[in-house]
């Protein structure tokens, strides 16, 4: 996968194959000092990519991530066409009534606001308007409905789920109208449960699709691979994100935004898998980060990957990792350890 700009689905945009995730600007897993956030955005600006793409959401720190992006891009006086913002919509700010926000408890720190879902035709427009305001007057060019899977999973019964599904369809109707009016460049979807995206794809047209925690070196089901091929054949761009299971594969204490419990049998098995990955990396003198990136970008249907960091000095490492090609022996050893599914032939 080349870092050279390429056509991004049916959007008309030409974008690089590396997007910068902005969860750390919203204080995911820890409170990041403002000075560090400024350095992160400046590092993105200086990474050599033009335009560079920032992936954010109203959910990230209850809008804090968007606020920081707008503030820093305006401070650096970066033109809008040189810094493309993707805003995953569906969450709006609410007053913080307790000690911590009610969405994804234990994952976000140091917030002054809470966030609530607002998914419907009118709701998604409210989220879009609020997002642009938080961006300091900038307009997100890539928009989507965030976490439609969670919205559907919250249904109380079948009738409620049908209502929620219709809310999603109507939200996409609103986003399509924004695109037809020239107010956004491309409409997509982002979710952790890829089957929700598949269900929606029969009712909504996507210019791009973002999979999170779904297609990684640790978890890469063949039905998802087949679905990715299908999307690409229809002209949709595919962004692969959250390649490390919420930082778990890099040694973190969270697996998909949930703290790992070593006494839990499933978590114990995951810890053993991570130990095997570390052994392979030591044998072939590579890192879990390089393995995760190499696998995440290798699928032929993937257009771009999104990488996040809470440290500015790692941004250039992210750019460099896009050009690292691992020896086939790495993948062969992982096959010997049963770490890759049988169908995988693209690494």
XYZ file of C-alpha atoms in Angstrom:
347
model
C 0.000 0.000 0.000
C 1.487 3.322 -1.106
C 1.186 6.575 0.835
C 0.668 8.397 -2.462
C -2.756 10.022 -2.717
C -5.350 7.873 -4.403
C -9.004 8.067 -5.308
C -11.160 7.784 -2.208
C -14.159 5.728 -3.216
C -16.780 7.693 -5.124
C -16.057 10.975 -3.330
C -13.953 12.716 -5.942
C -11.280 13.270 -3.276
C -7.730 12.003 -3.544
C -6.415 11.092 -0.100
C -3.403 9.297 1.405
C -3.702 5.737 2.700
C -2.969 6.792 6.292
C -5.573 8.600 8.412
C -4.804 9.994 11.851
C -7.226 8.931 14.570
C -8.056 11.609 17.136
C -9.266 9.619 20.143
C -6.340 10.835 22.264
C -7.451 14.432 21.732
C -10.642 13.408 23.547
C -8.723 11.799 26.430
C -9.306 8.136 25.664
C -7.790 5.960 28.424
C -5.965 8.920 30.007
C -6.072 12.704 30.249
C -3.626 14.141 27.699
C -2.191 17.607 28.502
C -3.186 20.426 26.145
C 0.445 21.049 25.212
C 0.792 17.428 24.083
C -2.380 17.709 22.009
C -0.990 20.800 20.272
C 2.197 18.880 19.465
C 0.193 15.948 18.062
C -1.762 18.123 15.624
C 1.434 19.954 14.650
C 3.130 16.608 13.999
C 0.263 15.604 11.711
C 0.693 18.875 9.862
C 4.441 18.305 9.470
C 4.298 14.622 8.516
C 4.627 15.272 4.794
C 1.116 14.221 3.771
C -1.091 16.716 1.930
C -3.876 16.739 2.509
C -3.693 14.917 5.826
C -6.859 13.333 7.171
C -8.044 13.440 10.777
C -10.662 10.965 11.926
C -12.756 12.191 14.840
C -16.275 11.986 16.248
C -18.669 13.816 18.520
C -18.328 10.837 20.840
C -14.572 11.326 21.298
C -14.399 13.085 24.643
C -17.970 14.352 24.168
C -16.780 16.719 21.444
C -13.448 17.566 23.080
C -11.508 15.972 20.218
C -13.325 18.127 17.656
C -12.724 21.246 19.735
C -8.999 20.591 19.908
C -8.796 19.878 16.176
C -10.540 23.122 15.277
C -8.495 25.161 17.735
C -5.145 23.769 16.592
C -5.812 23.826 12.859
C -6.920 27.438 13.134
C -3.856 28.258 15.255
C -1.596 26.728 12.607
C -3.585 28.505 9.876
C -3.976 25.314 7.824
C -6.408 25.666 4.898
C -9.457 23.413 5.013
C -8.503 21.618 1.799
C -5.133 20.659 3.335
C -6.588 19.115 6.498
C -9.604 16.905 5.808
C -11.733 16.106 8.851
C -13.876 12.992 9.136
C -16.620 13.409 11.720
C -18.553 10.325 12.735
C -21.943 11.682 13.760
C -24.583 10.459 16.140
C -23.499 11.840 19.512
C -24.146 15.316 20.949
C -22.942 17.086 24.030
C -24.903 17.101 27.245
C -24.065 18.553 30.670
C -21.910 16.273 32.812
C -24.012 15.436 35.862
C -21.754 12.916 37.601
C -18.043 12.367 38.118
C -17.592 10.678 34.755
C -19.527 10.480 31.479
C -22.225 7.858 31.033
C -21.016 6.611 27.625
C -18.264 3.951 27.681
C -17.628 4.248 31.453
C -14.008 4.009 32.484
C -12.652 4.766 29.001
C -12.649 8.596 28.915
C -10.938 10.872 31.415
C -10.972 14.517 32.470
C -14.136 15.445 30.580
C -16.331 18.443 31.282
C -19.276 17.170 29.218
C -21.291 14.012 28.681
C -22.570 12.740 25.332
C -25.887 11.247 24.209
C -26.910 9.549 21.000
C -29.092 11.551 18.627
C -29.807 9.454 15.548
C -32.673 10.348 13.229
C -33.132 12.607 10.211
C -33.168 15.759 12.345
C -30.822 14.361 14.990
C -27.980 13.681 12.594
C -28.269 17.221 11.235
C -28.042 18.554 14.784
C -24.878 16.490 15.279
C -23.419 17.777 12.015
C -24.095 21.398 12.909
C -22.680 20.969 16.420
C -19.606 19.228 15.037
C -18.813 22.046 12.634
C -19.299 24.571 15.423
C -16.892 22.635 17.660
C -14.421 22.605 14.778
C -14.303 26.371 15.000
C -16.319 26.964 11.867
C -14.552 24.365 9.746
C -16.677 21.827 7.893
C -16.092 18.090 8.110
C -15.878 16.709 4.563
C -16.250 13.029 5.466
C -19.350 12.245 7.522
C -20.985 9.088 8.779
C -23.263 7.666 11.440
C -21.179 6.496 14.382
C -21.865 3.271 16.255
C -25.078 2.197 14.496
C -24.418 -1.239 15.979
C -24.631 0.104 19.524
C -27.780 2.027 18.659
C -29.446 -1.156 17.408
C -28.164 -3.246 20.315
C -29.886 -0.888 22.766
C -33.317 -1.896 21.437
C -35.699 -3.223 24.059
C -37.586 -5.538 21.692
C -38.044 -6.322 17.988
C -40.428 -3.437 17.436
C -38.000 -0.987 19.028
C -35.197 -2.340 16.858
C -37.265 -1.790 13.714
C -37.843 1.807 14.821
C -34.162 2.323 15.480
C -33.231 0.834 12.121
C -35.581 3.280 10.417
C -33.906 6.096 12.397
C -30.597 5.060 10.845
C -32.021 4.932 7.329
C -33.489 8.401 7.786
C -30.187 9.699 9.168
C -28.473 8.529 6.000
C -31.138 10.206 3.926
C -30.181 13.479 5.632
C -26.464 12.903 5.039
C -27.068 12.140 1.360
C -28.915 15.433 1.055
C -25.897 17.209 2.547
C -23.696 15.569 -0.073
C -26.016 16.428 -2.944
C -26.029 20.034 -1.727
C -22.211 20.061 -1.832
C -21.870 20.543 1.940
C -19.918 17.303 2.473
C -17.731 15.293 0.120
C -18.501 11.720 1.119
C -20.902 9.734 3.288
C -19.836 6.603 5.136
C -20.360 4.431 8.177
C -18.229 3.390 11.141
C -18.944 0.531 13.554
C -17.281 -2.076 15.731
C -19.761 -4.825 14.787
C -19.360 -5.235 11.051
C -22.615 -7.186 10.664
C -24.549 -3.991 11.405
C -22.782 -2.346 8.466
C -23.685 -5.287 6.252
C -27.340 -5.005 7.253
C -27.378 -1.260 6.571
C -25.632 -1.669 3.214
C -28.833 -3.177 1.796
C -30.702 0.058 2.559
C -28.058 2.831 2.425
C -25.403 3.796 -0.102
C -21.903 4.247 1.341
C -18.994 6.084 -0.243
C -16.743 4.679 2.455
C -16.844 2.220 5.333
C -14.741 2.184 8.505
C -14.303 -1.059 10.421
C -13.100 -0.748 14.033
C -11.711 -3.635 16.108
C -13.006 -5.935 13.386
C -10.291 -6.838 10.884
C -7.025 -7.174 12.753
C -4.124 -9.593 12.909
C -5.821 -11.109 15.965
C -9.371 -11.235 14.605
C -10.112 -11.448 10.875
C -13.180 -13.611 10.106
C -13.520 -14.765 6.515
C -17.150 -13.558 6.156
C -15.918 -10.035 6.909
C -13.124 -10.407 4.350
C -15.690 -11.467 1.748
C -17.899 -8.491 2.646
C -14.929 -6.133 2.248
C -14.325 -7.477 -1.240
C -18.005 -6.954 -2.035
C -17.944 -3.341 -0.843
C -14.815 -2.583 -2.852
C -16.389 -4.045 -5.995
C -19.178 -1.476 -5.586
C -16.710 1.406 -5.381
C -16.720 1.971 -1.615
C -13.489 2.984 0.090
C -12.590 0.909 3.140
C -10.783 2.309 6.175
C -9.401 -0.209 8.621
C -9.082 1.195 12.143
C -8.451 0.105 15.740
C -5.922 -2.448 14.512
C -4.655 -3.303 17.991
C -7.901 -4.169 19.806
C -7.929 -0.894 21.716
C -4.177 -1.013 22.390
C -4.250 -4.538 23.795
C -1.844 -5.967 21.209
C 0.671 -3.257 22.121
C 0.643 -4.229 25.784
C -2.327 -2.182 26.969
C -4.723 -3.096 29.773
C -7.877 -2.638 27.668
C -9.291 -5.009 25.045
C -11.786 -3.256 22.770
C -12.321 -0.476 25.352
C -12.872 -2.900 28.245
C -10.306 -3.529 30.965
C -8.841 -7.021 30.753
C -9.488 -9.418 33.628
C -6.762 -12.130 33.718
C -9.074 -14.376 35.768
C -11.638 -14.425 32.957
C -11.044 -17.497 30.722
C -11.584 -15.565 27.498
C -9.256 -12.763 28.568
C -6.698 -15.344 29.693
C -6.767 -16.849 26.199
C -6.287 -13.390 24.703
C -3.279 -12.765 26.932
C -1.763 -16.055 25.766
C -2.315 -15.029 22.129
C -0.536 -11.731 22.801
C 2.361 -13.610 24.402
C 2.670 -15.674 21.213
C 2.737 -12.503 19.129
C 5.543 -11.100 21.269
C 7.545 -14.328 20.827
C 7.188 -14.163 17.043
C 8.237 -10.519 17.012
C 11.330 -11.237 19.100
C 12.304 -14.097 16.795
C 12.108 -11.981 13.655
C 13.178 -8.644 15.181
C 9.996 -6.743 14.449
C 7.361 -5.186 16.699
C 3.692 -5.947 17.388
C 2.969 -2.479 16.017
C 4.641 -3.276 12.694
C 2.859 -6.629 12.482
C -0.528 -5.036 13.219
C -0.054 -2.300 10.638
C 1.297 -4.676 7.976
C -1.675 -7.009 8.383
C -4.242 -4.220 8.671
C -3.236 -2.634 5.377
C -2.551 -5.845 3.449
C -6.101 -6.864 2.571
C -6.577 -5.917 -1.114
C -9.909 -4.194 -0.435
C -8.459 -1.788 2.161
C -8.083 1.796 0.944
C -6.583 3.342 4.088
C -5.838 2.596 7.707
C -6.335 4.882 10.695
C -3.729 5.067 13.446
C -3.948 6.930 16.748
C -1.353 8.041 19.264
C -1.198 10.186 22.375
C 2.432 11.096 21.645
C 3.537 13.440 18.860
C 6.886 11.674 18.365
C 5.068 8.553 17.220
C 3.414 10.256 14.246
C 6.468 9.857 12.037
C 6.687 6.225 13.146
C 3.152 5.777 11.839
C 4.134 7.236 8.486
C 7.239 5.037 8.351
C 5.289 1.894 9.255
C 3.217 2.257 6.102
C 6.279 1.380 4.010
C 7.548 -1.515 6.177
C 7.238 -4.894 4.481
C 7.714 -7.854 6.831
C 9.457 -11.037 5.801
C 7.185 -13.905 4.858
C 8.760 -15.941 7.653
C 6.835 -13.832 10.178
C 3.506 -14.843 8.707
C 4.609 -18.450 8.264
C 5.504 -18.717 11.951
C 2.139 -17.228 12.909
C 0.448 -19.831 10.718
C 2.415 -22.558 12.489
C 1.140 -21.197 15.800
C -2.440 -21.163 14.474
C -2.653 -17.377 14.745
C -3.928 -16.722 11.200
C -7.107 -18.097 9.653
C -6.620 -20.624 6.857
C -7.998 -18.413 4.075
C -5.443 -15.632 4.608
C -3.184 -15.466 1.538
C -2.516 -11.735 1.281
C 0.442 -11.656 3.700
